[in-house]
Short mmCIF file of C-alpha atoms and ligand atoms in Angstrom, two decimals:
data_model
loop_
_atom_site.label_atom_id
_atom_site.label_comp_id
_atom_site.label_asym_id
_atom_site.label_seq_id
_atom_site.Cartn_x
_atom_site.Cartn_y
_atom_site.Cartn_z
CA UNK A 21 0.54 0.32 0.41
CA UNK A 22 1.44 4.09 -1.01
CA UNK A 23 2.94 5.64 2.68
CA UNK A 24 -0.08 8.27 1.31
CA UNK A 25 -3.27 5.87 1.46
CA UNK A 26 -1.51 4.01 3.66
CA UNK A 27 -2.29 7.24 6.60
CA UNK A 28 -5.11 7.99 4.99
CA UNK A 29 -6.91 4.41 5.67
CA UNK A 30 -5.12 4.61 9.11
CA UNK A 31 -7.79 7.70 9.43
CA UNK A 32 -10.33 5.34 8.69
CA UNK A 33 -9.88 2.32 10.14
CA UNK A 34 -8.14 2.89 13.21
CA UNK A 35 -8.99 1.12 16.47
CA UNK A 36 -6.45 2.16 18.31
CA UNK A 37 -6.87 4.39 21.18
CA UNK A 38 -7.68 7.86 20.38
CA UNK A 39 -5.55 10.25 21.97
CA UNK A 40 -6.09 13.58 20.82
CA UNK A 41 -3.50 16.64 19.77
CA UNK A 42 -1.95 16.97 22.42
CA UNK A 43 1.20 15.39 22.55
CA UNK A 44 1.44 15.31 26.91
CA UNK A 45 -1.84 14.11 26.41
CA UNK A 46 -0.31 10.72 25.04
CA UNK A 47 2.27 10.12 27.49
CA UNK A 48 -0.26 10.32 30.00
CA UNK A 49 -1.38 7.44 28.70
CA UNK A 50 -0.83 3.74 29.75
CA UNK A 51 2.22 2.93 27.50
CA UNK A 52 1.56 -0.65 26.88
CA UNK A 53 -0.95 -0.23 25.01
CA UNK A 54 -0.72 1.03 21.11
CA UNK A 55 -1.55 4.38 20.82
CA UNK A 56 -2.73 6.83 18.23
CA UNK A 57 -1.84 10.74 17.89
CA UNK A 58 -4.57 12.39 16.35
CA UNK A 59 -1.87 13.81 14.10
CA UNK A 60 -4.89 17.02 13.10
CA UNK A 61 -8.50 16.32 12.51
CA UNK A 62 -8.44 13.36 9.46
CA UNK A 63 -5.30 11.61 9.89
CA UNK A 64 -4.21 9.63 12.98
CA UNK A 65 -1.36 7.85 13.59
CA UNK A 66 -0.61 4.52 14.71
CA UNK A 67 2.59 4.32 17.81
CA UNK A 68 5.08 3.31 18.46
CA UNK A 69 6.65 3.30 14.82
CA UNK A 70 10.18 3.02 13.29
CA UNK A 71 11.98 4.15 9.81
CA UNK A 72 15.08 3.54 8.84
CA UNK A 73 16.89 3.67 5.58
CA UNK A 74 17.01 0.87 2.75
CA UNK A 75 15.66 -2.23 2.96
CA UNK A 76 16.41 -3.00 6.70
CA UNK A 77 13.29 -5.65 8.17
CA UNK A 78 15.44 -7.49 10.49
CA UNK A 79 16.60 -4.16 11.88
CA UNK A 80 13.22 -2.65 11.93
CA UNK A 81 11.45 -5.69 13.47
CA UNK A 82 14.10 -5.96 15.92
CA UNK A 83 13.52 -1.84 16.95
CA UNK A 84 9.80 -2.69 17.06
CA UNK A 85 10.39 -5.77 19.29
CA UNK A 86 11.80 -3.45 21.00
CA UNK A 87 9.12 -0.77 21.28
CA UNK A 88 6.03 -3.54 21.88
CA UNK A 89 7.99 -4.57 24.87
CA UNK A 90 7.45 -1.06 26.73
CA UNK A 91 10.99 -0.35 25.64
CA UNK A 92 11.73 3.24 24.94
CA UNK A 93 12.44 4.61 21.34
CA UNK A 94 16.50 4.73 21.99
CA UNK A 95 16.93 1.69 23.29
CA UNK A 96 14.18 0.31 20.00
CA UNK A 97 16.64 2.81 17.53
CA UNK A 98 19.97 1.22 19.12
CA UNK A 99 18.81 -2.43 19.60
CA UNK A 100 17.80 -2.46 15.58
CA UNK A 101 21.09 -0.37 14.14
CA UNK A 102 23.33 -3.50 16.25
CA UNK A 103 21.37 -5.80 14.60
CA UNK A 104 23.31 -4.66 10.63
CA UNK A 105 26.11 -3.44 12.70
CA UNK A 106 26.70 -7.13 13.04
CA UNK A 107 25.47 -8.59 10.24
CA UNK A 108 29.34 -9.79 8.21
CA UNK A 109 26.65 -9.74 5.01
CA UNK A 110 25.82 -5.72 5.24
CA UNK A 111 29.51 -4.70 3.39
CA UNK A 112 28.62 -0.84 4.72
CA UNK A 113 28.03 -0.91 7.80
CA UNK A 114 30.08 -2.87 11.38
CA UNK A 115 31.37 -6.09 11.02
CA UNK A 116 32.00 -7.30 7.36
CA UNK A 117 32.17 -3.04 6.84
CA UNK A 118 34.35 -2.12 3.88
CA UNK A 119 37.87 -0.60 4.10
CA UNK A 120 39.72 1.92 3.27
CA UNK A 121 41.89 2.36 0.81
CA UNK A 122 44.87 0.75 3.48
CA UNK A 123 42.81 -1.53 4.24
CA UNK A 124 41.04 -0.24 7.71
CA UNK A 125 37.41 -1.05 8.52
CA UNK A 126 36.38 2.31 10.23
CA UNK A 127 33.28 3.23 11.53
CA UNK A 128 31.48 6.42 11.95
CA UNK A 129 28.08 6.32 14.77
CA UNK A 130 25.71 8.60 16.74
CA UNK A 131 23.09 8.88 18.59
CA UNK A 132 20.00 11.11 19.30
CA UNK A 133 17.56 11.11 22.09
CA UNK A 134 14.35 12.81 23.19
CA UNK A 135 15.51 15.65 25.11
CA UNK A 136 18.54 16.27 22.45
CA UNK A 137 21.48 14.84 24.43
CA UNK A 138 22.86 13.65 21.81
CA UNK A 139 26.90 10.45 21.25
CA UNK A 140 28.96 10.08 18.76
CA UNK A 141 31.68 7.89 17.86
CA UNK A 142 34.26 8.78 15.01
CA UNK A 143 36.95 6.72 13.40
CA UNK A 144 36.06 3.91 15.61
CA UNK A 145 38.10 0.34 15.19
CA UNK A 146 38.65 -3.27 15.71
CA UNK A 147 34.53 -2.44 18.07
CA UNK A 148 31.76 -4.53 15.97
CA UNK A 149 28.64 -2.35 18.02
CA UNK A 150 30.03 1.43 17.01
CA UNK A 151 26.65 3.04 17.65
CA UNK A 152 25.92 1.00 21.53
CA UNK A 153 29.62 3.09 22.35
CA UNK A 154 27.90 6.40 20.37
CA UNK A 155 25.35 5.80 23.39
CA UNK A 156 27.96 5.23 25.41
CA UNK A 157 29.68 8.82 25.05
CA UNK A 158 26.20 10.32 25.47
CA UNK A 159 25.52 8.50 28.87
CA UNK A 160 28.46 7.95 30.52
CA UNK A 161 31.07 11.95 29.66
CA UNK A 162 30.52 14.64 29.28
CA UNK A 163 31.31 14.08 25.47
CA UNK A 164 29.90 14.76 22.61
CA UNK A 165 31.58 13.06 20.16
CA UNK A 166 35.61 10.76 20.33
CA UNK A 167 37.94 9.26 17.57
CA UNK A 168 39.89 6.91 16.41
CA UNK A 169 42.51 5.99 19.57
CA UNK A 170 40.77 7.27 22.53
CA UNK A 171 37.55 5.73 21.51
CA UNK A 172 38.23 2.43 20.94
CA UNK A 173 40.33 2.66 24.58
CA UNK A 174 37.38 4.36 25.85
CA UNK A 175 35.26 1.64 24.49
CA UNK A 176 37.59 -1.69 25.69
CA UNK A 177 37.25 0.43 29.74
CA UNK A 178 33.19 0.05 28.99
CA UNK A 179 33.72 -3.85 28.25
CA UNK A 180 33.50 -4.04 24.25
CA UNK A 181 35.67 -6.42 23.21
CA UNK A 182 38.10 -6.09 19.96
CA UNK A 183 37.80 -7.75 17.13
CA UNK A 184 38.99 -8.03 13.39
CA UNK A 185 35.93 -6.15 11.66
CA UNK A 186 36.96 -7.25 8.02
CA UNK A 187 35.94 -10.22 7.14
CA UNK A 188 37.41 -12.22 4.64
CA UNK A 189 34.68 -11.19 1.59
CA UNK A 190 34.74 -8.37 1.89
CA UNK A 191 39.14 -8.35 2.52
CA UNK A 192 39.28 -10.31 -1.29
CA UNK A 193 36.53 -7.07 -2.72
CA UNK A 194 39.73 -5.18 -1.29
CA UNK A 195 42.65 -6.47 -3.36
CA UNK A 196 39.96 -6.49 -6.01
CA UNK A 197 39.74 -2.98 -6.15
CA UNK A 198 43.80 -2.47 -5.16
CA UNK A 199 44.29 -3.35 -8.55
CA UNK A 200 42.82 0.09 -10.47
CA UNK A 201 43.04 1.48 -6.95
CA UNK A 202 40.14 4.17 -9.02
CA UNK A 203 38.17 6.58 -6.43
CA UNK A 204 34.65 6.86 -7.47
CA UNK A 205 31.66 7.27 -4.93
CA UNK A 206 28.94 4.52 -5.94
CA UNK A 207 25.51 5.41 -6.31
CA UNK A 208 23.29 2.53 -4.27
CA UNK A 209 26.57 0.46 -3.89
CA UNK A 210 24.08 -1.98 -2.48
CA UNK A 211 20.57 -1.20 -1.24
CA UNK A 212 21.78 -1.55 2.82
CA UNK A 213 23.60 0.43 2.99
CA UNK A 214 24.48 2.88 5.76
CA UNK A 215 21.36 2.61 8.55
CA UNK A 216 19.54 5.43 9.61
CA UNK A 217 16.82 4.75 12.03
CA UNK A 218 14.54 6.97 13.45
CA UNK A 219 11.53 5.37 16.29
CA UNK A 220 8.65 7.16 17.70
CA UNK A 221 7.84 4.98 21.06
CA UNK A 222 4.61 4.71 22.93
CA UNK A 223 4.57 7.32 24.68
CA UNK A 224 5.58 9.64 21.49
CA UNK A 225 8.75 10.17 21.99
CA UNK A 226 11.33 10.59 18.83
CA UNK A 227 15.30 8.76 19.18
CA UNK A 228 17.47 7.92 16.32
CA UNK A 229 20.60 6.54 15.81
CA UNK A 230 22.68 6.02 12.38
CA UNK A 231 25.54 3.67 11.59
CA UNK A 232 27.49 2.84 9.34
CA UNK A 233 31.48 1.99 7.56
CA UNK A 234 31.56 5.23 6.03
CA UNK A 235 32.57 4.96 2.23
CA UNK A 236 34.48 2.01 0.89
CA UNK A 237 37.92 3.54 -0.20
CA UNK A 238 38.16 6.58 1.90
CA UNK A 239 40.64 7.92 2.02
CA UNK A 240 42.25 7.04 5.47
CA UNK A 241 40.95 9.06 8.09
CA UNK A 242 38.38 10.32 6.14
CA UNK A 243 35.13 10.55 8.13
CA UNK A 244 31.54 11.11 6.84
CA UNK A 245 28.40 12.47 7.61
CA UNK A 246 27.10 9.61 9.32
CA UNK A 247 28.17 11.33 12.69
CA UNK A 248 27.55 13.94 12.68
CA UNK A 249 25.08 15.29 14.96
CA UNK A 250 23.56 17.81 11.82
CA UNK A 251 24.41 16.14 9.04
CA UNK A 252 23.51 12.50 10.13
CA UNK A 253 20.98 12.64 12.28
CA UNK A 254 18.96 14.94 13.98
CA UNK A 255 15.93 14.86 16.50
CA UNK A 256 14.54 17.42 18.00
CA UNK A 257 11.38 16.08 20.08
CA UNK A 258 9.02 19.02 19.78
CA UNK A 259 9.17 18.63 16.03
CA UNK A 260 10.58 15.64 14.18
CA UNK A 261 13.98 13.59 13.44
CA UNK A 262 15.52 13.12 10.09
CA UNK A 263 18.95 10.79 9.02
CA UNK A 264 21.22 10.47 5.69
CA UNK A 265 22.78 8.13 3.35
CA UNK A 266 24.24 8.87 0.21
CA UNK A 267 27.67 10.88 -0.05
CA UNK A 268 28.36 12.51 3.36
CA UNK A 269 30.65 14.60 1.73
CA UNK A 270 27.31 16.42 -0.13
CA UNK A 271 25.57 16.05 3.73
CA UNK A 272 27.51 17.37 5.20
CA UNK A 273 27.92 20.98 2.91
CA UNK A 274 24.40 21.54 3.85
CA UNK A 275 24.35 19.91 7.36
CA UNK A 276 21.10 18.24 6.04
CA UNK A 277 19.21 16.57 8.59
CA UNK A 278 19.22 19.40 10.71
CA UNK A 279 17.42 21.21 7.70
CA UNK A 280 14.87 18.97 6.76
CA UNK A 281 14.25 19.57 11.15
CA UNK A 282 14.51 23.21 10.57
CA UNK A 283 11.89 22.88 7.30
CA UNK A 284 9.46 20.63 9.33
CA UNK A 285 9.93 23.33 12.51
CA UNK A 286 8.32 25.59 9.81
CA UNK A 287 5.06 23.85 8.66
CA UNK A 288 6.92 21.35 5.61
CA UNK A 289 5.75 17.56 6.05
CA UNK A 290 8.31 15.25 6.01
CA UNK A 291 8.63 14.38 3.18
CA UNK A 292 8.02 18.48 1.30
CA UNK A 293 11.25 18.51 4.16
CA UNK A 294 13.14 15.70 2.90
CA UNK A 295 12.47 17.02 -0.99
CA UNK A 296 13.14 21.10 0.09
CA UNK A 297 16.62 18.96 1.31
CA UNK A 298 17.56 17.71 -1.95
CA UNK A 299 16.88 20.50 -3.55
CA UNK A 300 19.40 21.89 -1.95
CA UNK A 301 22.81 19.73 -3.17
CA UNK A 302 20.97 20.05 -6.78
CA UNK A 303 20.59 23.22 -6.95
CA UNK A 304 23.44 23.79 -6.18
CA UNK A 305 26.19 25.84 -8.61
CA UNK A 306 28.04 23.13 -10.83
CA UNK A 307 26.28 20.45 -8.57
CA UNK A 308 28.46 17.09 -10.06
CA UNK A 309 24.70 15.02 -8.23
CA UNK A 310 24.15 13.23 -11.92
CA UNK A 311 27.00 11.24 -10.25
CA UNK A 312 26.40 10.93 -6.29
CA UNK A 313 23.59 9.62 -4.44
CA UNK A 314 22.12 11.55 -0.95
CA UNK A 315 18.78 10.09 0.11
CA UNK A 316 16.32 11.27 3.77
CA UNK A 317 14.26 10.26 5.77
CA UNK A 318 12.51 12.00 8.20
CA UNK A 319 9.42 11.05 10.84
CA UNK A 320 7.44 14.36 12.03
CA UNK A 321 6.26 14.76 15.78
CA UNK A 322 3.23 13.62 14.45
CA UNK A 323 3.60 10.30 12.89
CA UNK A 324 3.96 11.27 9.62
CA UNK A 325 6.93 10.24 7.74
CA UNK A 326 8.57 10.83 3.71
CA UNK A 327 11.63 9.87 2.24
CA UNK A 328 13.32 11.03 -0.63
CA UNK A 329 17.06 10.83 -2.97
CA UNK A 330 18.90 11.77 -5.49
CA UNK A 331 18.77 8.75 -7.32
CA UNK A 332 15.77 6.68 -7.94
CA UNK A 333 16.71 3.26 -6.18
CA UNK A 334 17.17 4.85 -2.33
CA UNK A 335 14.72 3.21 0.09
CA UNK A 336 13.19 3.89 3.52
CA UNK A 337 11.98 0.56 5.90
CA UNK A 338 8.67 1.05 7.50
CA UNK A 339 7.38 -0.81 11.00
CA UNK A 340 4.07 0.20 11.98
CA UNK A 341 1.03 -1.19 13.25
CA UNK A 342 2.15 -4.59 12.27
CA UNK A 343 3.61 -3.87 8.63
CA UNK A 344 7.20 -4.34 8.31
CA UNK A 345 7.79 -2.75 4.53
CA UNK A 346 10.24 -1.45 2.49
CA UNK A 347 8.58 1.95 0.85
CA UNK A 348 10.64 2.56 -2.72
CA UNK A 349 11.58 6.67 -2.38
CA UNK A 350 10.32 9.35 -3.84
CA UNK A 351 13.85 10.87 -7.29
CA UNK A 352 14.84 14.27 -8.29
CA UNK A 353 16.67 12.41 -11.70
CA UNK A 354 13.81 10.70 -13.47
CA UNK A 355 15.11 10.66 -16.53
C1 SD4 B 422 29.44 8.31 4.59
N1 SD4 B 422 26.93 8.78 3.93
O1 SD4 B 422 30.40 7.98 5.19
C2 SD4 B 422 28.05 7.52 4.56
C3 SD4 B 422 27.66 6.74 3.56
C4 SD4 B 422 26.63 5.97 2.99
O2 SD4 B 422 25.40 5.16 1.81
O3 SD4 B 422 25.43 6.57 3.91
N2 SD4 B 422 26.28 5.53 1.68
O4 SD4 B 422 29.49 9.44 3.65
#
């Protein structure tokens, strides 16, 4: 079912607990019941809900399991992202991620909660669950971001195990790449790339997370948008949240996720806000957008969602009201 139809149908068929316009009311309700936010007089959206970049149904399923068993949105996005970090078949995240051009697997991740607290790790090596280290940075340090060796030593001090993240198949792919050593960003390198996830729990609170091994064969030391609060991820619990995927340099230049949230604050829907943020990139003078991909997904406080990308084949996974589905994103380059 198309997203817009789903929201419309939800308004017609919703059997959940209608809470009204006030999210404070929502927070006061019995959190064990499935909640329905009445976004306006005609749209009702069932909570909890989870969205994530690309086709990551196992990850959204895990996040929903956390939410349904009473966990909050922060636990949900962390646990959801961990599924992809541990999946060695996903060569863009965590263990099994493709290395930089010197053969180092380096991870970037961040997380943001309903209070606007955030934590991030950049250039983290030999620790699979970068998102969980980012959460520890947020909760157990006075800082927002730790990098490289310091991030790794911090993780070890918190009980994370060191391991080799370069799998045989990623190593083989790198050896193959080295023959030509040609660096260029690849559009939609695969259909489950960097994972960015946003969740709204039964209380109507929003959190988000983002985790990646970054661009394959990047220069040693390169860090992308994914661990940069405001670029790869931004959450404002009063407004909504956004996460980005694709060529991080272009996302950073427009502070993409913050931009999307600010556009929603000004009254745009998540879909309109994602489209406007993409248009900022493609409409720059001399933009090379035909040769790279950027995609955004967003959710607002009402539980409305949107996604948009420069090129075709970006998708969002959405789990809501028992449906865990991949939704193809609309896109800018139509010919
Ligand atoms: C980065 N944005 O490091 C990440 C990579 C990515 O789809 O999302 N790839 O630039």
